[in-house]
PDB file of C-alpha atoms in Angstrom:
ATOM      1  CA  UNK A   1      27.116  12.514   4.335  1.00 52.00           C
ATOM      2  CA  UNK A   2      25.418  12.409   0.426  1.00 52.00           C
ATOM      3  CA  UNK A   3      25.398   8.276   0.997  1.00 59.00           C
ATOM      4  CA  UNK A   4      23.372   8.928   4.779  1.00 62.00           C
ATOM      5  CA  UNK A   5      20.847  11.317   2.765  1.00 68.00           C
ATOM      6  CA  UNK A   6      19.918   9.090   0.379  1.00 74.00           C
ATOM      7  CA  UNK A   7      19.737   6.412   2.659  1.00 84.00           C
ATOM      8  CA  UNK A   8      17.428   8.272   4.868  1.00 89.00           C
ATOM      9  CA  UNK A   9      15.185   9.101   1.479  1.00 92.00           C
ATOM     10  CA  UNK A  10      15.372   5.273   0.142  1.00 93.00           C
ATOM     11  CA  UNK A  11      14.098   4.677   3.701  1.00 93.00           C
ATOM     12  CA  UNK A  12      11.448   7.678   3.708  1.00 94.00           C
ATOM     13  CA  UNK A  13       9.885   6.431   0.713  1.00 95.00           C
ATOM     14  CA  UNK A  14      10.290   2.357   1.786  1.00 95.00           C
ATOM     15  CA  UNK A  15       7.557   3.303   4.859  1.00 94.00           C
ATOM     16  CA  UNK A  16       5.536   4.722   2.623  1.00 95.00           C
ATOM     17  CA  UNK A  17       5.666   1.935   0.159  1.00 96.00           C
ATOM     18  CA  UNK A  18       4.966  -1.184   2.915  1.00 94.00           C
ATOM     19  CA  UNK A  19       1.932   1.763   4.179  1.00 93.00           C
ATOM     20  CA  UNK A  20       0.452   1.423  -0.050  1.00 95.00           C
ATOM     21  CA  UNK A  21       0.554  -2.045  -0.286  1.00 94.00           C
ATOM     22  CA  UNK A  22      -0.958  -2.555   3.982  1.00 92.00           C
ATOM     23  CA  UNK A  23      -3.179   0.113   2.010  1.00 91.00           C
ATOM     24  CA  UNK A  24      -4.002  -1.383  -1.323  1.00 92.00           C
ATOM     25  CA  UNK A  25      -3.480  -5.089  -1.518  1.00 90.00           C
ATOM     26  CA  UNK A  26      -1.246  -4.526  -4.205  1.00 92.00           C
ATOM     27  CA  UNK A  27       1.600  -6.596  -5.470  1.00 91.00           C
ATOM     28  CA  UNK A  28       4.837  -5.551  -4.866  1.00 93.00           C
ATOM     29  CA  UNK A  29       5.763  -5.448  -8.777  1.00 93.00           C
ATOM     30  CA  UNK A  30       1.941  -3.125  -9.084  1.00 93.00           C
ATOM     31  CA  UNK A  31       3.067  -1.121  -6.859  1.00 95.00           C
ATOM     32  CA  UNK A  32       6.269  -0.163  -8.644  1.00 95.00           C
ATOM     33  CA  UNK A  33       4.879  -0.181 -12.390  1.00 94.00           C
ATOM     34  CA  UNK A  34       2.137   2.646 -11.206  1.00 96.00           C
ATOM     35  CA  UNK A  35       2.947   6.126 -12.055  1.00 96.00           C
ATOM     36  CA  UNK A  36       1.352   9.633 -11.324  1.00 97.00           C
ATOM     37  CA  UNK A  37      -0.851   9.499 -14.273  1.00 96.00           C
ATOM     38  CA  UNK A  38      -2.488   5.788 -13.659  1.00 96.00           C
ATOM     39  CA  UNK A  39      -3.653   6.989  -9.800  1.00 95.00           C
ATOM     40  CA  UNK A  40      -6.551  10.067  -8.942  1.00 94.00           C
ATOM     41  CA  UNK A  41      -6.759  11.318  -5.548  1.00 92.00           C
ATOM     42  CA  UNK A  42      -9.604  12.476  -4.529  1.00 89.00           C
ATOM     43  CA  UNK A  43     -10.592  14.561  -0.891  1.00 85.00           C
ATOM     44  CA  UNK A  44     -13.372  13.764   0.810  1.00 79.00           C
ATOM     45  CA  UNK A  45     -14.101  15.910   4.101  1.00 72.00           C
ATOM     46  CA  UNK A  46     -14.593  13.769   7.318  1.00 72.00           C
ATOM     47  CA  UNK A  47     -16.603  15.070  10.617  1.00 72.00           C
ATOM     48  CA  UNK A  48     -15.663  13.239  13.138  1.00 67.00           C
ATOM     49  CA  UNK A  49     -19.053  12.174  15.738  1.00 68.00           C
ATOM     50  CA  UNK A  50     -16.576  12.931  18.917  1.00 70.00           C
ATOM     51  CA  UNK A  51     -15.797  16.388  18.855  1.00 74.00           C
ATOM     52  CA  UNK A  52     -17.615  17.969  15.468  1.00 72.00           C
ATOM     53  CA  UNK A  53     -14.507  18.804  14.275  1.00 75.00           C
ATOM     54  CA  UNK A  54     -13.775  17.945  10.040  1.00 73.00           C
ATOM     55  CA  UNK A  55     -10.585  16.375   8.289  1.00 75.00           C
ATOM     56  CA  UNK A  56      -9.253  16.166   4.972  1.00 76.00           C
ATOM     57  CA  UNK A  57      -9.369  12.446   3.713  1.00 83.00           C
ATOM     58  CA  UNK A  58      -7.739  11.550   0.590  1.00 88.00           C
ATOM     59  CA  UNK A  59      -9.172   8.510  -1.194  1.00 90.00           C
ATOM     60  CA  UNK A  60      -7.249   6.519  -3.615  1.00 92.00           C
ATOM     61  CA  UNK A  61      -8.216   5.844  -7.298  1.00 93.00           C
ATOM     62  CA  UNK A  62      -5.609   3.481  -8.627  1.00 94.00           C
ATOM     63  CA  UNK A  63      -5.603   1.542 -12.308  1.00 93.00           C
ATOM     64  CA  UNK A  64      -3.447  -1.027 -12.333  1.00 91.00           C
ATOM     65  CA  UNK A  65      -1.273  -1.619 -14.909  1.00 85.00           C
ATOM     66  CA  UNK A  66      -2.941  -4.543 -17.905  1.00 86.00           C
ATOM     67  CA  UNK A  67       0.579  -5.904 -17.999  1.00 83.00           C
ATOM     68  CA  UNK A  68       0.415  -7.558 -14.210  1.00 80.00           C
ATOM     69  CA  UNK A  69      -0.441 -10.917 -12.824  1.00 77.00           C
ATOM     70  CA  UNK A  70      -4.184 -10.588 -12.770  1.00 76.00           C
ATOM     71  CA  UNK A  71      -4.210  -7.188 -15.970  1.00 77.00           C
ATOM     72  CA  UNK A  72      -6.169  -4.429 -15.982  1.00 85.00           C
ATOM     73  CA  UNK A  73      -8.330  -3.565 -12.837  1.00 88.00           C
ATOM     74  CA  UNK A  74      -9.291  -0.203 -10.387  1.00 90.00           C
ATOM     75  CA  UNK A  75      -8.737  -0.198  -6.459  1.00 89.00           C
ATOM     76  CA  UNK A  76     -10.063   2.289  -4.765  1.00 88.00           C
ATOM     77  CA  UNK A  77      -8.922   2.771  -0.751  1.00 87.00           C
ATOM     78  CA  UNK A  78      -7.372   4.682   1.874  1.00 86.00           C
ATOM     79  CA  UNK A  79      -3.454   5.077   0.595  1.00 89.00           C
ATOM     80  CA  UNK A  80      -4.234   8.740  -1.216  1.00 91.00           C
ATOM     81  CA  UNK A  81      -1.883  10.373   2.447  1.00 92.00           C
ATOM     82  CA  UNK A  82       0.771   8.308   1.527  1.00 94.00           C
ATOM     83  CA  UNK A  83       0.884   9.135  -2.345  1.00 96.00           C
ATOM     84  CA  UNK A  84       0.741  12.557  -0.516  1.00 95.00           C
ATOM     85  CA  UNK A  85       3.442  11.845   1.630  1.00 95.00           C
ATOM     86  CA  UNK A  86       6.182  10.031  -1.778  1.00 97.00           C
ATOM     87  CA  UNK A  87       5.288  13.226  -3.904  1.00 97.00           C
ATOM     88  CA  UNK A  88       6.479  15.463  -1.705  1.00 97.00           C
ATOM     89  CA  UNK A  89       9.788  13.302  -0.219  1.00 96.00           C
ATOM     90  CA  UNK A  90      10.715  13.184  -4.930  1.00 96.00           C
ATOM     91  CA  UNK A  91       9.726  17.423  -5.044  1.00 96.00           C
ATOM     92  CA  UNK A  92      12.394  17.766  -1.561  1.00 95.00           C
ATOM     93  CA  UNK A  93      14.233  15.591  -3.285  1.00 93.00           C
ATOM     94  CA  UNK A  94      14.476  17.209  -6.363  1.00 92.00           C
ATOM     95  CA  UNK A  95      13.582  20.626  -6.341  1.00 94.00           C
ATOM     96  CA  UNK A  96      10.265  20.031  -8.239  1.00 94.00           C
ATOM     97  CA  UNK A  97       6.986  17.763  -8.112  1.00 94.00           C
ATOM     98  CA  UNK A  98       7.122  15.086 -10.339  1.00 95.00           C
ATOM     99  CA  UNK A  99       5.387  14.515 -13.545  1.00 96.00           C
ATOM    100  CA  UNK A 100       2.854  12.595 -14.485  1.00 96.00           C
ATOM    101  CA  UNK A 101       4.094  10.242 -16.635  1.00 96.00           C
ATOM    102  CA  UNK A 102       7.134   9.897 -13.914  1.00 96.00           C
ATOM    103  CA  UNK A 103       7.052   6.066 -12.258  1.00 97.00           C
ATOM    104  CA  UNK A 104       6.078   6.745  -8.667  1.00 97.00           C
ATOM    105  CA  UNK A 105       8.553   4.508  -6.530  1.00 96.00           C
ATOM    106  CA  UNK A 106      11.545   5.691  -9.018  1.00 95.00           C
ATOM    107  CA  UNK A 107      15.702   5.357  -9.087  1.00 92.00           C
ATOM    108  CA  UNK A 108      17.222   8.789  -8.452  1.00 89.00           C
ATOM    109  CA  UNK A 109      20.010   7.031  -7.929  1.00 79.00           C
ATOM    110  CA  UNK A 110      21.030   4.434  -5.840  1.00 63.00           C
ATOM    111  CA  UNK A 111      24.445   4.907  -3.257  1.00 55.00           C
ATOM    112  CA  UNK A 112      26.671   2.557  -4.430  1.00 52.00           C
ATOM    113  CA  UNK A 113      25.749   2.765  -8.159  1.00 52.00           C
ATOM    114  CA  UNK A 114      29.194   4.253 -10.360  1.00 53.00           C
ATOM    115  CA  UNK A 115      26.189   5.406 -13.562  1.00 57.00           C
ATOM    116  CA  UNK A 116      23.275   6.631 -13.559  1.00 67.00           C
ATOM    117  CA  UNK A 117      21.847   3.737 -16.025  1.00 71.00           C
ATOM    118  CA  UNK A 118      18.617   3.190 -13.485  1.00 81.00           C
ATOM    119  CA  UNK A 119      17.550   6.514 -12.455  1.00 86.00           C
ATOM    120  CA  UNK A 120      14.211   7.566 -13.517  1.00 85.00           C
ATOM    121  CA  UNK A 121      13.657   3.591 -13.607  1.00 91.00           C
ATOM    122  CA  UNK A 122      11.431   1.649 -11.159  1.00 93.00           C
ATOM    123  CA  UNK A 123      12.922   0.855  -8.090  1.00 93.00           C
ATOM    124  CA  UNK A 124      13.201  -3.006  -7.716  1.00 92.00           C
ATOM    125  CA  UNK A 125      11.214  -4.816  -5.334  1.00 93.00           C
ATOM    126  CA  UNK A 126      14.634  -7.298  -4.626  1.00 92.00           C
ATOM    127  CA  UNK A 127      16.035  -3.029  -3.537  1.00 91.00           C
ATOM    128  CA  UNK A 128      12.582  -2.804  -1.340  1.00 93.00           C
ATOM    129  CA  UNK A 129      13.011  -6.704   0.244  1.00 93.00           C
ATOM    130  CA  UNK A 130      16.526  -5.888   1.356  1.00 92.00           C
ATOM    131  CA  UNK A 131      15.497  -2.254   3.271  1.00 92.00           C
ATOM    132  CA  UNK A 132      12.756  -5.194   4.707  1.00 91.00           C
ATOM    133  CA  UNK A 133      14.917  -7.778   6.310  1.00 90.00           C
ATOM    134  CA  UNK A 134      17.109  -4.315   6.855  1.00 90.00           C
ATOM    135  CA  UNK A 135      13.809  -2.799   8.863  1.00 89.00           C
ATOM    136  CA  UNK A 136      13.520  -6.613  10.893  1.00 88.00           C
ATOM    137  CA  UNK A 137      16.840  -6.725  11.639  1.00 89.00           C
ATOM    138  CA  UNK A 138      16.781  -2.701  13.039  1.00 86.00           C
ATOM    139  CA  UNK A 139      13.267  -3.779  15.145  1.00 85.00           C
ATOM    140  CA  UNK A 140      15.639  -6.899  16.979  1.00 85.00           C
ATOM    141  CA  UNK A 141      18.569  -4.733  17.139  1.00 84.00           C
ATOM    142  CA  UNK A 142      17.523  -1.784  18.493  1.00 83.00           C
ATOM    143  CA  UNK A 143      14.325  -2.001  19.957  1.00 84.00           C
ATOM    144  CA  UNK A 144      14.286  -5.801  21.134  1.00 86.00           C
ATOM    145  CA  UNK A 145      11.459  -6.854  18.399  1.00 82.00           C
ATOM    146  CA  UNK A 146      11.066 -10.908  17.185  1.00 83.00           C
ATOM    147  CA  UNK A 147       8.366 -11.881  15.388  1.00 81.00           C
ATOM    148  CA  UNK A 148       6.484 -15.562  15.751  1.00 78.00           C
ATOM    149  CA  UNK A 149       5.812 -15.793  12.412  1.00 78.00           C
ATOM    150  CA  UNK A 150       8.389 -15.490   9.102  1.00 83.00           C
ATOM    151  CA  UNK A 151       6.586 -11.780   8.510  1.00 85.00           C
ATOM    152  CA  UNK A 152       7.926 -10.912   4.472  1.00 87.00           C
ATOM    153  CA  UNK A 153       7.003  -7.447   2.934  1.00 90.00           C
ATOM    154  CA  UNK A 154       3.986  -9.723   0.934  1.00 87.00           C
ATOM    155  CA  UNK A 155       2.385  -9.663   4.424  1.00 87.00           C
ATOM    156  CA  UNK A 156       1.340  -6.061   3.789  1.00 89.00           C
ATOM    157  CA  UNK A 157      -0.751  -7.426   0.948  1.00 87.00           C
ATOM    158  CA  UNK A 158      -2.137 -10.183   3.422  1.00 84.00           C
ATOM    159  CA  UNK A 159      -2.921  -7.625   6.003  1.00 85.00           C
ATOM    160  CA  UNK A 160      -5.475  -5.532   3.546  1.00 88.00           C
ATOM    161  CA  UNK A 161      -6.888  -8.834   2.912  1.00 85.00           C
ATOM    162  CA  UNK A 162      -7.476 -10.359   6.248  1.00 80.00           C
ATOM    163  CA  UNK A 163      -9.016  -7.234   8.027  1.00 82.00           C
ATOM    164  CA  UNK A 164     -10.718  -6.369   5.185  1.00 82.00           C
ATOM    165  CA  UNK A 165     -13.093 -10.391   5.665  1.00 79.00           C
ATOM    166  CA  UNK A 166     -12.711  -8.813   9.058  1.00 76.00           C
ATOM    167  CA  UNK A 167     -14.829  -6.074   8.848  1.00 77.00           C
ATOM    168  CA  UNK A 168     -17.252  -7.474   6.861  1.00 74.00           C
ATOM    169  CA  UNK A 169     -16.486  -7.207   3.550  1.00 78.00           C
ATOM    170  CA  UNK A 170     -17.322  -9.753   0.777  1.00 79.00           C
ATOM    171  CA  UNK A 171     -14.968 -11.939  -0.382  1.00 78.00           C
ATOM    172  CA  UNK A 172     -16.167 -11.683  -4.044  1.00 81.00           C
ATOM    173  CA  UNK A 173     -15.615  -7.908  -3.410  1.00 83.00           C
ATOM    174  CA  UNK A 174     -12.044  -7.935  -1.444  1.00 84.00           C
ATOM    175  CA  UNK A 175     -10.694 -11.272  -4.478  1.00 85.00           C
ATOM    176  CA  UNK A 176     -12.333  -7.838  -6.897  1.00 84.00           C
ATOM    177  CA  UNK A 177      -9.477  -5.370  -5.217  1.00 85.00           C
ATOM    178  CA  UNK A 178      -6.338  -7.302  -4.953  1.00 86.00           C
ATOM    179  CA  UNK A 179      -7.302  -9.374  -8.455  1.00 84.00           C
ATOM    180  CA  UNK A 180      -7.335 -13.070  -6.095  1.00 80.00           C
ATOM    181  CA  UNK A 181     -10.042 -15.752  -7.099  1.00 78.00           C
ATOM    182  CA  UNK A 182     -12.628 -16.881  -4.933  1.00 74.00           C
ATOM    183  CA  UNK A 183     -10.654 -20.393  -4.527  1.00 76.00           C
ATOM    184  CA  UNK A 184      -7.421 -19.049  -4.092  1.00 71.00           C
ATOM    185  CA  UNK A 185      -7.743 -16.018  -1.542  1.00 71.00           C
ATOM    186  CA  UNK A 186     -10.127 -19.484   0.712  1.00 70.00           C
ATOM    187  CA  UNK A 187      -6.664 -21.498   0.416  1.00 65.00           C
ATOM    188  CA  UNK A 188      -4.464 -18.885   1.738  1.00 59.00           C
ATOM    189  CA  UNK A 189      -6.849 -17.278   4.189  1.00 58.00           C
ATOM    190  CA  UNK A 190      -8.002 -20.291   5.947  1.00 57.00           C
ATOM    191  CA  UNK A 191      -7.614 -18.234   9.321  1.00 54.00           C
ATOM    192  CA  UNK A 192     -10.766 -15.775   8.521  1.00 53.00           C
ATOM    193  CA  UNK A 193     -13.973 -17.699   9.479  1.00 52.00           C
ATOM    194  CA  UNK A 194     -16.816 -15.356   7.962  1.00 46.00           C
ATOM    195  CA  UNK A 195     -19.196 -17.579   8.817  1.00 47.00           C
ATOM    196  CA  UNK A 196     -18.394 -17.448  12.362  1.00 49.00           C
ATOM    197  CA  UNK A 197     -19.237 -14.437  12.374  1.00 49.00           C
ATOM    198  CA  UNK A 198     -22.929 -12.993  13.816  1.00 50.00           C
ATOM    199  CA  UNK A 199     -24.798 -10.881  11.663  1.00 53.00           C
ATOM    200  CA  UNK A 200     -25.082  -8.027  13.971  1.00 50.00           C
ATOM    201  CA  UNK A 201     -20.995  -8.131  14.200  1.00 50.00           C
ATOM    202  CA  UNK A 202     -20.176  -7.875  10.381  1.00 51.00           C
ATOM    203  CA  UNK A 203     -22.765  -4.921  10.180  1.00 55.00           C
ATOM    204  CA  UNK A 204     -21.151  -2.807  12.961  1.00 54.00           C
ATOM    205  CA  UNK A 205     -17.290  -4.076  11.171  1.00 54.00           C
ATOM    206  CA  UNK A 206     -19.058  -2.535   7.801  1.00 54.00           C
ATOM    207  CA  UNK A 207     -19.667   0.879   8.855  1.00 59.00           C
ATOM    208  CA  UNK A 208     -16.511   1.219  10.087  1.00 58.00           C
ATOM    209  CA  UNK A 209     -14.950   0.067   7.636  1.00 53.00           C
ATOM    210  CA  UNK A 210     -17.350   2.554   5.195  1.00 54.00           C
ATOM    211  CA  UNK A 211     -16.291   5.323   7.437  1.00 56.00           C
ATOM    212  CA  UNK A 212     -12.435   4.402   6.842  1.00 52.00           C
ATOM    213  CA  UNK A 213     -13.678   5.403   2.607  1.00 50.00           C
ATOM    214  CA  UNK A 214     -13.785   1.959   2.187  1.00 48.00           C
ATOM    215  CA  UNK A 215     -16.368   0.613  -0.664  1.00 44.00           C
ATOM    216  CA  UNK A 216     -18.667  -2.414   0.367  1.00 38.00           C
ATOM    217  CA  UNK A 217     -20.968  -2.333  -2.248  1.00 37.00           C
ATOM    218  CA  UNK A 218     -21.456  -5.505  -5.053  1.00 34.00           C
ATOM    219  CA  UNK A 219     -18.979  -5.484  -7.522  1.00 33.00           C
ATOM    220  CA  UNK A 220     -20.367  -5.865 -11.266  1.00 28.00           C
TER     221      UNK A 220
END
């Protein structure tokens, strides 16, 4: 049915939305404000040391809107492939590619709306949270998967921060990427103990991070 197809479309968008959050560290409201003109995708050829074969990676340069919580900032991250998938999902749904001024996570009509007042506007955070809890419920019902911690969709942002810190990226740089102060980061992510990491381990993790296109230089 039409409702089933629309539900499936939004579930696919939701899956890519989570991947974007987990690979960029953006807040939900920052991601929902994005238009296609706010991002630039850059292709980089990566050669595998094991096979010698090359593959294209897509790096996203994201300009966060100035009217968000911490204002305008640049986020450089490896989420480009997910933006490409989102663009293709909208192209397949509407028969045309999104325009530059279109919101990236755009409402194309909800499954139960009687009017189209919200078509073209960003999808809401409440809508994505609803899909998150449906996902958690489905995992428990269909797969028997449960979580010890009460994860929310905000956990995608925490995942980004924790992984960057574990890989040895300086806290000041991570704070710059996600729009945190150092004090805020220390308060919310006390489980990371950078001082306990051996310098050699930090260097290995830093190299691994750079291989996956994260920037590790100092920011001005």
